[in-house]
PDB file of C-alpha atoms in Angstrom:
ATOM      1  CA  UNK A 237       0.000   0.000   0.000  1.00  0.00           C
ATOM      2  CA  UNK A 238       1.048   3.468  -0.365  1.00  0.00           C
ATOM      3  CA  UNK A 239       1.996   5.869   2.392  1.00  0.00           C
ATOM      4  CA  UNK A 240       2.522   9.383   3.123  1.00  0.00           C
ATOM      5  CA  UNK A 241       4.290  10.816   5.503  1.00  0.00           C
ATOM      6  CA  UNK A 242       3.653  13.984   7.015  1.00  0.00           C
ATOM      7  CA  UNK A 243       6.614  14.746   9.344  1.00  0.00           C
ATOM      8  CA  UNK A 244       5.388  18.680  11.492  1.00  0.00           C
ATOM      9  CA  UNK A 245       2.910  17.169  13.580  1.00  0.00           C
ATOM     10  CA  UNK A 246       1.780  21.276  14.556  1.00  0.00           C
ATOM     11  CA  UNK A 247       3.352  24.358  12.846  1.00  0.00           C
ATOM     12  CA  UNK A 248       2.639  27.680  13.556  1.00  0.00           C
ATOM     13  CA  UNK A 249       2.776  31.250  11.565  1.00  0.00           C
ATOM     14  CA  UNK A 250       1.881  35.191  12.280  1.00  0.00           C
ATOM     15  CA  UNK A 251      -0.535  36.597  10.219  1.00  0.00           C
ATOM     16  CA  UNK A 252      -0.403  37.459   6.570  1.00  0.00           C
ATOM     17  CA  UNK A 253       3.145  35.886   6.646  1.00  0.00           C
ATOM     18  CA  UNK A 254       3.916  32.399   4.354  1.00  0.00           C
ATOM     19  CA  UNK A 255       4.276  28.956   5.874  1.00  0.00           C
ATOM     20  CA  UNK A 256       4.786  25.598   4.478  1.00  0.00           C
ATOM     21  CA  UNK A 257       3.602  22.071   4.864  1.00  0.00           C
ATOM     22  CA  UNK A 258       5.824  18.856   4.032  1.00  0.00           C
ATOM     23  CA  UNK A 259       4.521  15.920   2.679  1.00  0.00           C
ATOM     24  CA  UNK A 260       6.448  12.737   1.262  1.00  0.00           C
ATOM     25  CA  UNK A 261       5.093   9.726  -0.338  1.00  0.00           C
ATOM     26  CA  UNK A 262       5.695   6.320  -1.618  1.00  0.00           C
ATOM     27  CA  UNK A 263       5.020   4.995  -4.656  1.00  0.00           C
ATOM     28  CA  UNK A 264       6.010   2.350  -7.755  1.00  0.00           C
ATOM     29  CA  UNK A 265       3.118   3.913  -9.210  1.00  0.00           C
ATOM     30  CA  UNK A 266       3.763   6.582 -12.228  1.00  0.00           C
ATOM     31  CA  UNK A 267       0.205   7.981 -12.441  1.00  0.00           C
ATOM     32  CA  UNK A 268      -1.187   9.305  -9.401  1.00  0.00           C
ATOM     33  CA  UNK A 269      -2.941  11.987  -7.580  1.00  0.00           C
ATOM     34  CA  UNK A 270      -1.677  14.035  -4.743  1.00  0.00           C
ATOM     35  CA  UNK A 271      -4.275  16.514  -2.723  1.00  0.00           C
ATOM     36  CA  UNK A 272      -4.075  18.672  -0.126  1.00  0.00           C
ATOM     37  CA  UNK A 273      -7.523  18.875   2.671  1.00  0.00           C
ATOM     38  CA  UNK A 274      -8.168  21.309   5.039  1.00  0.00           C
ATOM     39  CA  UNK A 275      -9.957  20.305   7.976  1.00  0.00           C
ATOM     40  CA  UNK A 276     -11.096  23.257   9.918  1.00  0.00           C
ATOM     41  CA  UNK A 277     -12.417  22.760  13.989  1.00  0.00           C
ATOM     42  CA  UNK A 278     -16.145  21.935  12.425  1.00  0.00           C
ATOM     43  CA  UNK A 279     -14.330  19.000  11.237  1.00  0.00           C
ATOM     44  CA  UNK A 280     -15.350  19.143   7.753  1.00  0.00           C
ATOM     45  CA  UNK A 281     -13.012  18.103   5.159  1.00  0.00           C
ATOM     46  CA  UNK A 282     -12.224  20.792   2.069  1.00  0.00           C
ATOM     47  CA  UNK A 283     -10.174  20.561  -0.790  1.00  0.00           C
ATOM     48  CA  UNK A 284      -7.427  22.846  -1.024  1.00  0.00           C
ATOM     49  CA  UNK A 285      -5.429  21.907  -4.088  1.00  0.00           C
ATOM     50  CA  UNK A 286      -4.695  19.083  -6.568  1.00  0.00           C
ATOM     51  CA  UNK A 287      -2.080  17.507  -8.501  1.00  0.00           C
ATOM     52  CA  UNK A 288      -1.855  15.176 -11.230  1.00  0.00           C
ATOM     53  CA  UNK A 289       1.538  13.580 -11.389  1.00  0.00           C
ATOM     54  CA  UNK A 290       2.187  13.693 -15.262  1.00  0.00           C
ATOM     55  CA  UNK A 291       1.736  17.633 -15.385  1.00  0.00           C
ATOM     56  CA  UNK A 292       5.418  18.975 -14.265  1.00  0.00           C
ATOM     57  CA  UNK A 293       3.587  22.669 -13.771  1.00  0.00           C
ATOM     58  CA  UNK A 294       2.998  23.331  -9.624  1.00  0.00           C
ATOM     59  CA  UNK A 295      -0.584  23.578  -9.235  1.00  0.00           C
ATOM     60  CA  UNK A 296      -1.967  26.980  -7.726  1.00  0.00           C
ATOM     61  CA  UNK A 297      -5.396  28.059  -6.154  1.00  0.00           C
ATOM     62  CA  UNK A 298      -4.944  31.825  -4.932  1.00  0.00           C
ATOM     63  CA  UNK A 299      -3.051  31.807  -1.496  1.00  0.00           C
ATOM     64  CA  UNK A 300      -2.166  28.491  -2.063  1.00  0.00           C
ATOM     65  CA  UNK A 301       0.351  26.309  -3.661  1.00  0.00           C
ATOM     66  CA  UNK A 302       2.412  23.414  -4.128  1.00  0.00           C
ATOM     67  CA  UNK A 303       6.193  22.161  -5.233  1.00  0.00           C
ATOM     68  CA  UNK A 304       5.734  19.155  -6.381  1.00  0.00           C
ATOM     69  CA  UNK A 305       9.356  17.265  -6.602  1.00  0.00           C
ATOM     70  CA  UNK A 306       8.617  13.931  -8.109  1.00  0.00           C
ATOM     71  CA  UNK A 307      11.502  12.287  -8.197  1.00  0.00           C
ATOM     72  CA  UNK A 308      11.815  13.246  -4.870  1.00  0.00           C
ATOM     73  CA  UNK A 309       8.158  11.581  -4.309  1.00  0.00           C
ATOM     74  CA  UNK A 310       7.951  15.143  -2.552  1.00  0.00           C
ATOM     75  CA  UNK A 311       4.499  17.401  -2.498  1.00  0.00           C
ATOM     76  CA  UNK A 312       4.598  20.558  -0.158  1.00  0.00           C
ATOM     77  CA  UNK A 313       1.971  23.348   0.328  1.00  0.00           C
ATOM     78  CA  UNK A 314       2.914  26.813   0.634  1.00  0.00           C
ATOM     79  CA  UNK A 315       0.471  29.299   1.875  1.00  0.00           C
ATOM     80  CA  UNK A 316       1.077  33.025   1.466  1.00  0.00           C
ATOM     81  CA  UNK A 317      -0.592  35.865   3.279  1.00  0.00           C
ATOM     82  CA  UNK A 318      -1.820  33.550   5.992  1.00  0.00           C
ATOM     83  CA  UNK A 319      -5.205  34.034   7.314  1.00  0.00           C
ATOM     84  CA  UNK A 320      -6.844  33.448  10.241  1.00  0.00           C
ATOM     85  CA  UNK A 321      -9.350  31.195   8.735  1.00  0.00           C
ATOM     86  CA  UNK A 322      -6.192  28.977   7.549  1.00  0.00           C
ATOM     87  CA  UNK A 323      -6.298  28.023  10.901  1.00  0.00           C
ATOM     88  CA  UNK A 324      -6.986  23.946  10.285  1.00  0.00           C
ATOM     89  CA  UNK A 325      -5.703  20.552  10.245  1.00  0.00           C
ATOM     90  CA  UNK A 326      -3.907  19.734   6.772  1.00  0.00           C
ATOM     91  CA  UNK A 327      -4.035  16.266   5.024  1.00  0.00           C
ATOM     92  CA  UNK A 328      -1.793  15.471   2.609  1.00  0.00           C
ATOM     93  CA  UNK A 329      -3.461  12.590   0.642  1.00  0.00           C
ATOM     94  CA  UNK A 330      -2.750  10.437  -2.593  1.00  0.00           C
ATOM     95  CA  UNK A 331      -4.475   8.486  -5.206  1.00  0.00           C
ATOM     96  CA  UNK A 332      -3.494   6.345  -7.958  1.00  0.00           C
ATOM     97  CA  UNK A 333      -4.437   6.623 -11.383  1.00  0.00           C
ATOM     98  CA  UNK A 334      -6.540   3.799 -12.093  1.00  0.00           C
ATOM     99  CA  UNK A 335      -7.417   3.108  -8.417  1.00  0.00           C
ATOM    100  CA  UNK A 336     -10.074   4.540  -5.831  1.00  0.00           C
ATOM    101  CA  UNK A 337      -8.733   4.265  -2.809  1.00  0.00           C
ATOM    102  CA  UNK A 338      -7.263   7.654  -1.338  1.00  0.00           C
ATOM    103  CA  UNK A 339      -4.482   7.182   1.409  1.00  0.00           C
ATOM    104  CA  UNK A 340      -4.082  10.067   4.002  1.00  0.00           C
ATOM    105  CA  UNK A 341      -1.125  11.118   5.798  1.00  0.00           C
ATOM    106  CA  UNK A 342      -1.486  11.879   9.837  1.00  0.00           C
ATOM    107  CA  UNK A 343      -1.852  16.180   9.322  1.00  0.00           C
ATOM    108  CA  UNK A 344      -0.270  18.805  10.129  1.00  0.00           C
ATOM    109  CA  UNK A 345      -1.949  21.174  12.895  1.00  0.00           C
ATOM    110  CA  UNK A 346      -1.502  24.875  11.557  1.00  0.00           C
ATOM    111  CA  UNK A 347      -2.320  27.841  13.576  1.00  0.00           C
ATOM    112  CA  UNK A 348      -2.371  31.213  12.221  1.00  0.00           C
ATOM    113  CA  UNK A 349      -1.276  33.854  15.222  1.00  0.00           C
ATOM    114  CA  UNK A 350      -2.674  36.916  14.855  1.00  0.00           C
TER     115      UNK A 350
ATOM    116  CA  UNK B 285     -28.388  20.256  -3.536  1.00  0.00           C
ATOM    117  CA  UNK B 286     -26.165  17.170  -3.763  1.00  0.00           C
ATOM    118  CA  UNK B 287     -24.031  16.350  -1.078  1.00  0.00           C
ATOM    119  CA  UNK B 288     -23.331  13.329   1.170  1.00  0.00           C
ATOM    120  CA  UNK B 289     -25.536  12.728   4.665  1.00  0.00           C
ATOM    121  CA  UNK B 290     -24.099  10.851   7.723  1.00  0.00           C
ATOM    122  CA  UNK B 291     -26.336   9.747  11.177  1.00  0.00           C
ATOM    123  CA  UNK B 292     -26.619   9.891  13.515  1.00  0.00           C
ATOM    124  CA  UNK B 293     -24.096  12.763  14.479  1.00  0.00           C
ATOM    125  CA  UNK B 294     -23.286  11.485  17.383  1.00  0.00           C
ATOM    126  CA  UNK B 295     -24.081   7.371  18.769  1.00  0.00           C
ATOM    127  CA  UNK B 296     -23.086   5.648  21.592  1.00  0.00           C
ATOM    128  CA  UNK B 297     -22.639   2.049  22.095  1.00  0.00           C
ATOM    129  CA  UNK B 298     -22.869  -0.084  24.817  1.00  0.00           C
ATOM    130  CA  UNK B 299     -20.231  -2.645  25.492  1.00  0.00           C
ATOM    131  CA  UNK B 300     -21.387  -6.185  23.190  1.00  0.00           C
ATOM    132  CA  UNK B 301     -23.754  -4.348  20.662  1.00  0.00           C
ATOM    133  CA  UNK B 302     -23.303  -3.639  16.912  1.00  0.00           C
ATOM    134  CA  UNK B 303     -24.126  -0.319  15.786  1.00  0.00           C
ATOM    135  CA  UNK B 304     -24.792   0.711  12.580  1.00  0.00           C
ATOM    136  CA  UNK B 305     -23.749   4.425  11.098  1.00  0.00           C
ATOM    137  CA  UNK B 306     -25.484   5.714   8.454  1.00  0.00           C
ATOM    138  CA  UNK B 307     -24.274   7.455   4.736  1.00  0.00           C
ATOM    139  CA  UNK B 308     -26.257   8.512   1.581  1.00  0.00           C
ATOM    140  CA  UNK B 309     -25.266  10.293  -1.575  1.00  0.00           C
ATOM    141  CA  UNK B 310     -27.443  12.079  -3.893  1.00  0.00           C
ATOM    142  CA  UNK B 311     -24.486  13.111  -6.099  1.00  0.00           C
ATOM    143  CA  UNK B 312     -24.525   9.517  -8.708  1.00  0.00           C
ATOM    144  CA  UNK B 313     -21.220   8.789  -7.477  1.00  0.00           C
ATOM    145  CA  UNK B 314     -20.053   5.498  -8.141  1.00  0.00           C
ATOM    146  CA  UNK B 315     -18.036   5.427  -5.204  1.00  0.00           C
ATOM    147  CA  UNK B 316     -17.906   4.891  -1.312  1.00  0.00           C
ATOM    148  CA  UNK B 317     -15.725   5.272   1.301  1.00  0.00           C
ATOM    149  CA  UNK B 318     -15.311   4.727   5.397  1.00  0.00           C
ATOM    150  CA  UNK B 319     -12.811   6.352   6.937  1.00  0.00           C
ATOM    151  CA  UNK B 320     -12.041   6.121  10.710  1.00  0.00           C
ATOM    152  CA  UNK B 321     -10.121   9.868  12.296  1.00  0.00           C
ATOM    153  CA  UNK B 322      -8.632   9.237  15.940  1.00  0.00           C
ATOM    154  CA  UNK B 323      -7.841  12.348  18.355  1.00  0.00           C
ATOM    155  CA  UNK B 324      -4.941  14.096  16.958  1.00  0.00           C
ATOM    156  CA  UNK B 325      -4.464  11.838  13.404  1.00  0.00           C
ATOM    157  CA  UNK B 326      -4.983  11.357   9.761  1.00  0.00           C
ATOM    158  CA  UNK B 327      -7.851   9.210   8.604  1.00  0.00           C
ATOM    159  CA  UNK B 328      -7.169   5.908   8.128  1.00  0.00           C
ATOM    160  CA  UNK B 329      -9.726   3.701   5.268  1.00  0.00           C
ATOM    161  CA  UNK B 330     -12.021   0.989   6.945  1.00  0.00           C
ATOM    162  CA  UNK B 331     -13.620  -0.053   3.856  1.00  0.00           C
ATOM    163  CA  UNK B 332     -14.693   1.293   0.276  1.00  0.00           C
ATOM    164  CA  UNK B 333     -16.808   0.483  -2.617  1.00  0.00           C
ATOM    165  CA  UNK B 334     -16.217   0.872  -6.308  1.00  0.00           C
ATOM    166  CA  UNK B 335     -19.578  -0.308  -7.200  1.00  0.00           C
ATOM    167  CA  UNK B 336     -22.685  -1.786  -6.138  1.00  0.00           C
ATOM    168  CA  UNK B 337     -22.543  -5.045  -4.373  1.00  0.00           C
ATOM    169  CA  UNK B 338     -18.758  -4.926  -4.147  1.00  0.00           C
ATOM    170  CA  UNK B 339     -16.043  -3.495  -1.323  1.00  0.00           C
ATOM    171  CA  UNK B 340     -13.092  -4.123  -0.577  1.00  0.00           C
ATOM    172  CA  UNK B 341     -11.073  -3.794   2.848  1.00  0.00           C
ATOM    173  CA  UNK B 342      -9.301  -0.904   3.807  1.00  0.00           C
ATOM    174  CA  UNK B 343      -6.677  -1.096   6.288  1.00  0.00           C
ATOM    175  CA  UNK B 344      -8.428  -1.486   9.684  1.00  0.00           C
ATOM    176  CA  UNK B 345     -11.854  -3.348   8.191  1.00  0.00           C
ATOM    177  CA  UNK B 346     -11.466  -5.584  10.996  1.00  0.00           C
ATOM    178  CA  UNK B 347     -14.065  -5.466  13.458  1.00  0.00           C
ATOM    179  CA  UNK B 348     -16.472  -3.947  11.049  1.00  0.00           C
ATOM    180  CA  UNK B 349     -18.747  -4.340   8.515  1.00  0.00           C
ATOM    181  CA  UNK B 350     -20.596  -2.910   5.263  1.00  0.00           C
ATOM    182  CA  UNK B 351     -22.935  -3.643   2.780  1.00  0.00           C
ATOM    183  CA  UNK B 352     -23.753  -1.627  -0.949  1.00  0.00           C
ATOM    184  CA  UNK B 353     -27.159  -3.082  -1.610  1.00  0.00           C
ATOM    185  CA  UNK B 354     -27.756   0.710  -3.654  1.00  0.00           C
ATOM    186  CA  UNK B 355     -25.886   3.230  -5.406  1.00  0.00           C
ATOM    187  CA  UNK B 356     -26.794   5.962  -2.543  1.00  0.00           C
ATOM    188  CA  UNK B 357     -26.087   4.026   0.415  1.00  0.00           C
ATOM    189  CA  UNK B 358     -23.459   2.427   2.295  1.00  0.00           C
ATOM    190  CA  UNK B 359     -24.065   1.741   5.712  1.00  0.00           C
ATOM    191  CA  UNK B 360     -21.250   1.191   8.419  1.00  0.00           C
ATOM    192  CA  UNK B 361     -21.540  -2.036  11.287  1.00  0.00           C
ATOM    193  CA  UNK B 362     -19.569  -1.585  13.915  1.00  0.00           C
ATOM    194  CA  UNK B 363     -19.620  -4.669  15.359  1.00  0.00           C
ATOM    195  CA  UNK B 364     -18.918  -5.968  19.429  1.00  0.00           C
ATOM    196  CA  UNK B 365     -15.467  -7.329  18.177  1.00  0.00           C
ATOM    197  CA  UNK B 366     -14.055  -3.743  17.221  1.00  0.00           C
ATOM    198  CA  UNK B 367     -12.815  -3.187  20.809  1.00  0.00           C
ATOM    199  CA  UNK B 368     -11.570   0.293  20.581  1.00  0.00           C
ATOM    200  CA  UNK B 369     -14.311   2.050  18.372  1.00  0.00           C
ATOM    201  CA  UNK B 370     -14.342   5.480  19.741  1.00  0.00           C
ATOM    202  CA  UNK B 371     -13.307   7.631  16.802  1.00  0.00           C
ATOM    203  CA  UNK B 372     -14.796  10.136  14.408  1.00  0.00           C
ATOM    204  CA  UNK B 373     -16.123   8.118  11.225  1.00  0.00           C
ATOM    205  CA  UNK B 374     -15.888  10.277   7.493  1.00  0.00           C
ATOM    206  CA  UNK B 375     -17.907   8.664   4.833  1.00  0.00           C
ATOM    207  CA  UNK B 376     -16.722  10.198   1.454  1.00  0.00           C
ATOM    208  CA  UNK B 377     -17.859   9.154  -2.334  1.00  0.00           C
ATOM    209  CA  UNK B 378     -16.255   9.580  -5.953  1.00  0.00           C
ATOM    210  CA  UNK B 379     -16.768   9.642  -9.609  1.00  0.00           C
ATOM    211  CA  UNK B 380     -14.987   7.233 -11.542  1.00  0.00           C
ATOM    212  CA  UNK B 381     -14.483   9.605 -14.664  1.00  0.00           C
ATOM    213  CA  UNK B 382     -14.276  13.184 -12.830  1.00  0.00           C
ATOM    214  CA  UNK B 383     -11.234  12.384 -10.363  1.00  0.00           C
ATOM    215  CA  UNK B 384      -9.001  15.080 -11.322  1.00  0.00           C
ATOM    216  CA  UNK B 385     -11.862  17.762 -11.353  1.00  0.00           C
ATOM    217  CA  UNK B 386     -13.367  16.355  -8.261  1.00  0.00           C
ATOM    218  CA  UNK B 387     -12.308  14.410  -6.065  1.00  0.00           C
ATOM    219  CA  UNK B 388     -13.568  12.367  -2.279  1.00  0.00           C
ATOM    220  CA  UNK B 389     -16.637  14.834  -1.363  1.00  0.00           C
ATOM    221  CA  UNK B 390     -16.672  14.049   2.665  1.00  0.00           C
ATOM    222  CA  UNK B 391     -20.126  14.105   5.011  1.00  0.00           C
ATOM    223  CA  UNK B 392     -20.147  15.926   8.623  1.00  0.00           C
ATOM    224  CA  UNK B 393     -19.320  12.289  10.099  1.00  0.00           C
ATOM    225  CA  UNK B 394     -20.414  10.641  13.425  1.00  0.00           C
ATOM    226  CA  UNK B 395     -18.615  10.553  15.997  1.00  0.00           C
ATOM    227  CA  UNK B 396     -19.191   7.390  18.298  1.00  0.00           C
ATOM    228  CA  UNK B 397     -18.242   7.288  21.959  1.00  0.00           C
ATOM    229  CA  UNK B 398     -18.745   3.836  24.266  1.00  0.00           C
ATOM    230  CA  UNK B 399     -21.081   3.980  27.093  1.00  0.00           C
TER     231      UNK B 399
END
């Protein structure tokens, strides 16, 4: 099966400052999917970004953005201008190509000092 | 609107008895997932279902149970042998063909406590 590893258990940042989240995986695969989820306290789960492994371009969704390293089997999440409302658990998670079942890593707790 | 409905919110069981959590989709995904989130980590997959009448086993199926009799539906048992069940469950679903637009769509979950 594969795994991902998210190694800051809790990070923290000030306020409209930039902060980012690790995430390594393992893989034999070729074609995959890599997400990032936000899970606020209400516990809900929201999707912050995608990747699709074949496109080499870093994926970006306003504040937020990745560097995706795949040899490295490396997908990281930078968020710029950080918000209060960032304030969340983050899930790094990954899918193969012709498969359904999504693998999470354990999160990283961010909080967003004001 | 479409979107994915988990009950109860919250359940309790008593030590011995199955209980059974509850997840429907009105979004014609093909689909379905369990997931299981303890205090403080990532969500681990109980079971999922491609299609009807099929699952397969995640990585902690044992000790419960599911069944995908229809498209919409796929129930959760968590059955007297799952010793440790107190945990947040996620139910999520998926289409096949739209993956890369849109991926797992989550419900509000259950959280389940022992009495």
């Amino acid at each position: 099966a594969q795994t991902v590893t998210q190694s800051q258990p809790e990070m923290s940042v000030q306020e409209a400052e930039t902060v980012t989240l690790s995430c390594t995986y393992d893989t034999s695969e070729n074609n995959y999917y890599l997400f990032w989820y936000k899970q606020p306290p209400s516990r809900q789960m929201i999707l912050v970004i995608r990747q699709e492994a074949y496109k080499q371009q870093n994926a970006t969704e306003n504040r937020f953005s990745v560097n995706f390293q795949k040899a490295a089997k490396s997908f990281s999440l930078k968020i710029s201008d950080s918000q209060l409302g960032d304030t969340a658990m983050y899930f790094c998670a990954f899918m193969r190509y012709n498969n359904n079942d999504m693998r999470f890593g354990a999160g990283t707790r961010l909080t967003v000092k004001p | 609107d479409g979107g994915i409905t988990q009950s109860p919110k919250y359940l309790f069981r008593k030590e011995g008895q199955n209980v059974t959590l509850s997840c429907e989709q009105n979004l014609n995904h093909d689909a379905m997932y369990w997931y299981r989130q303890d205090p403080g980590q990532g969500l681990r997959l109980i079971y999922y279902s491609q299609i009807v009448n099929d699952f397969q086993k995640g990585d902690i199926a044992e000790g419960y149970s599911v069944s995908r009799e229809k498209k919409e539906s796929f129930p959760l048992t968590v059955t007297s042998a799952q010793k440790n069940p107190t945990a947040f469950y996620l139910c999520a679903s998926m289409s096949w063909d739209r993956v890369a637009n849109q991926p797992q769509h989550f419900g509000d979950g259950t959280r389940l406590s022992i009495l």
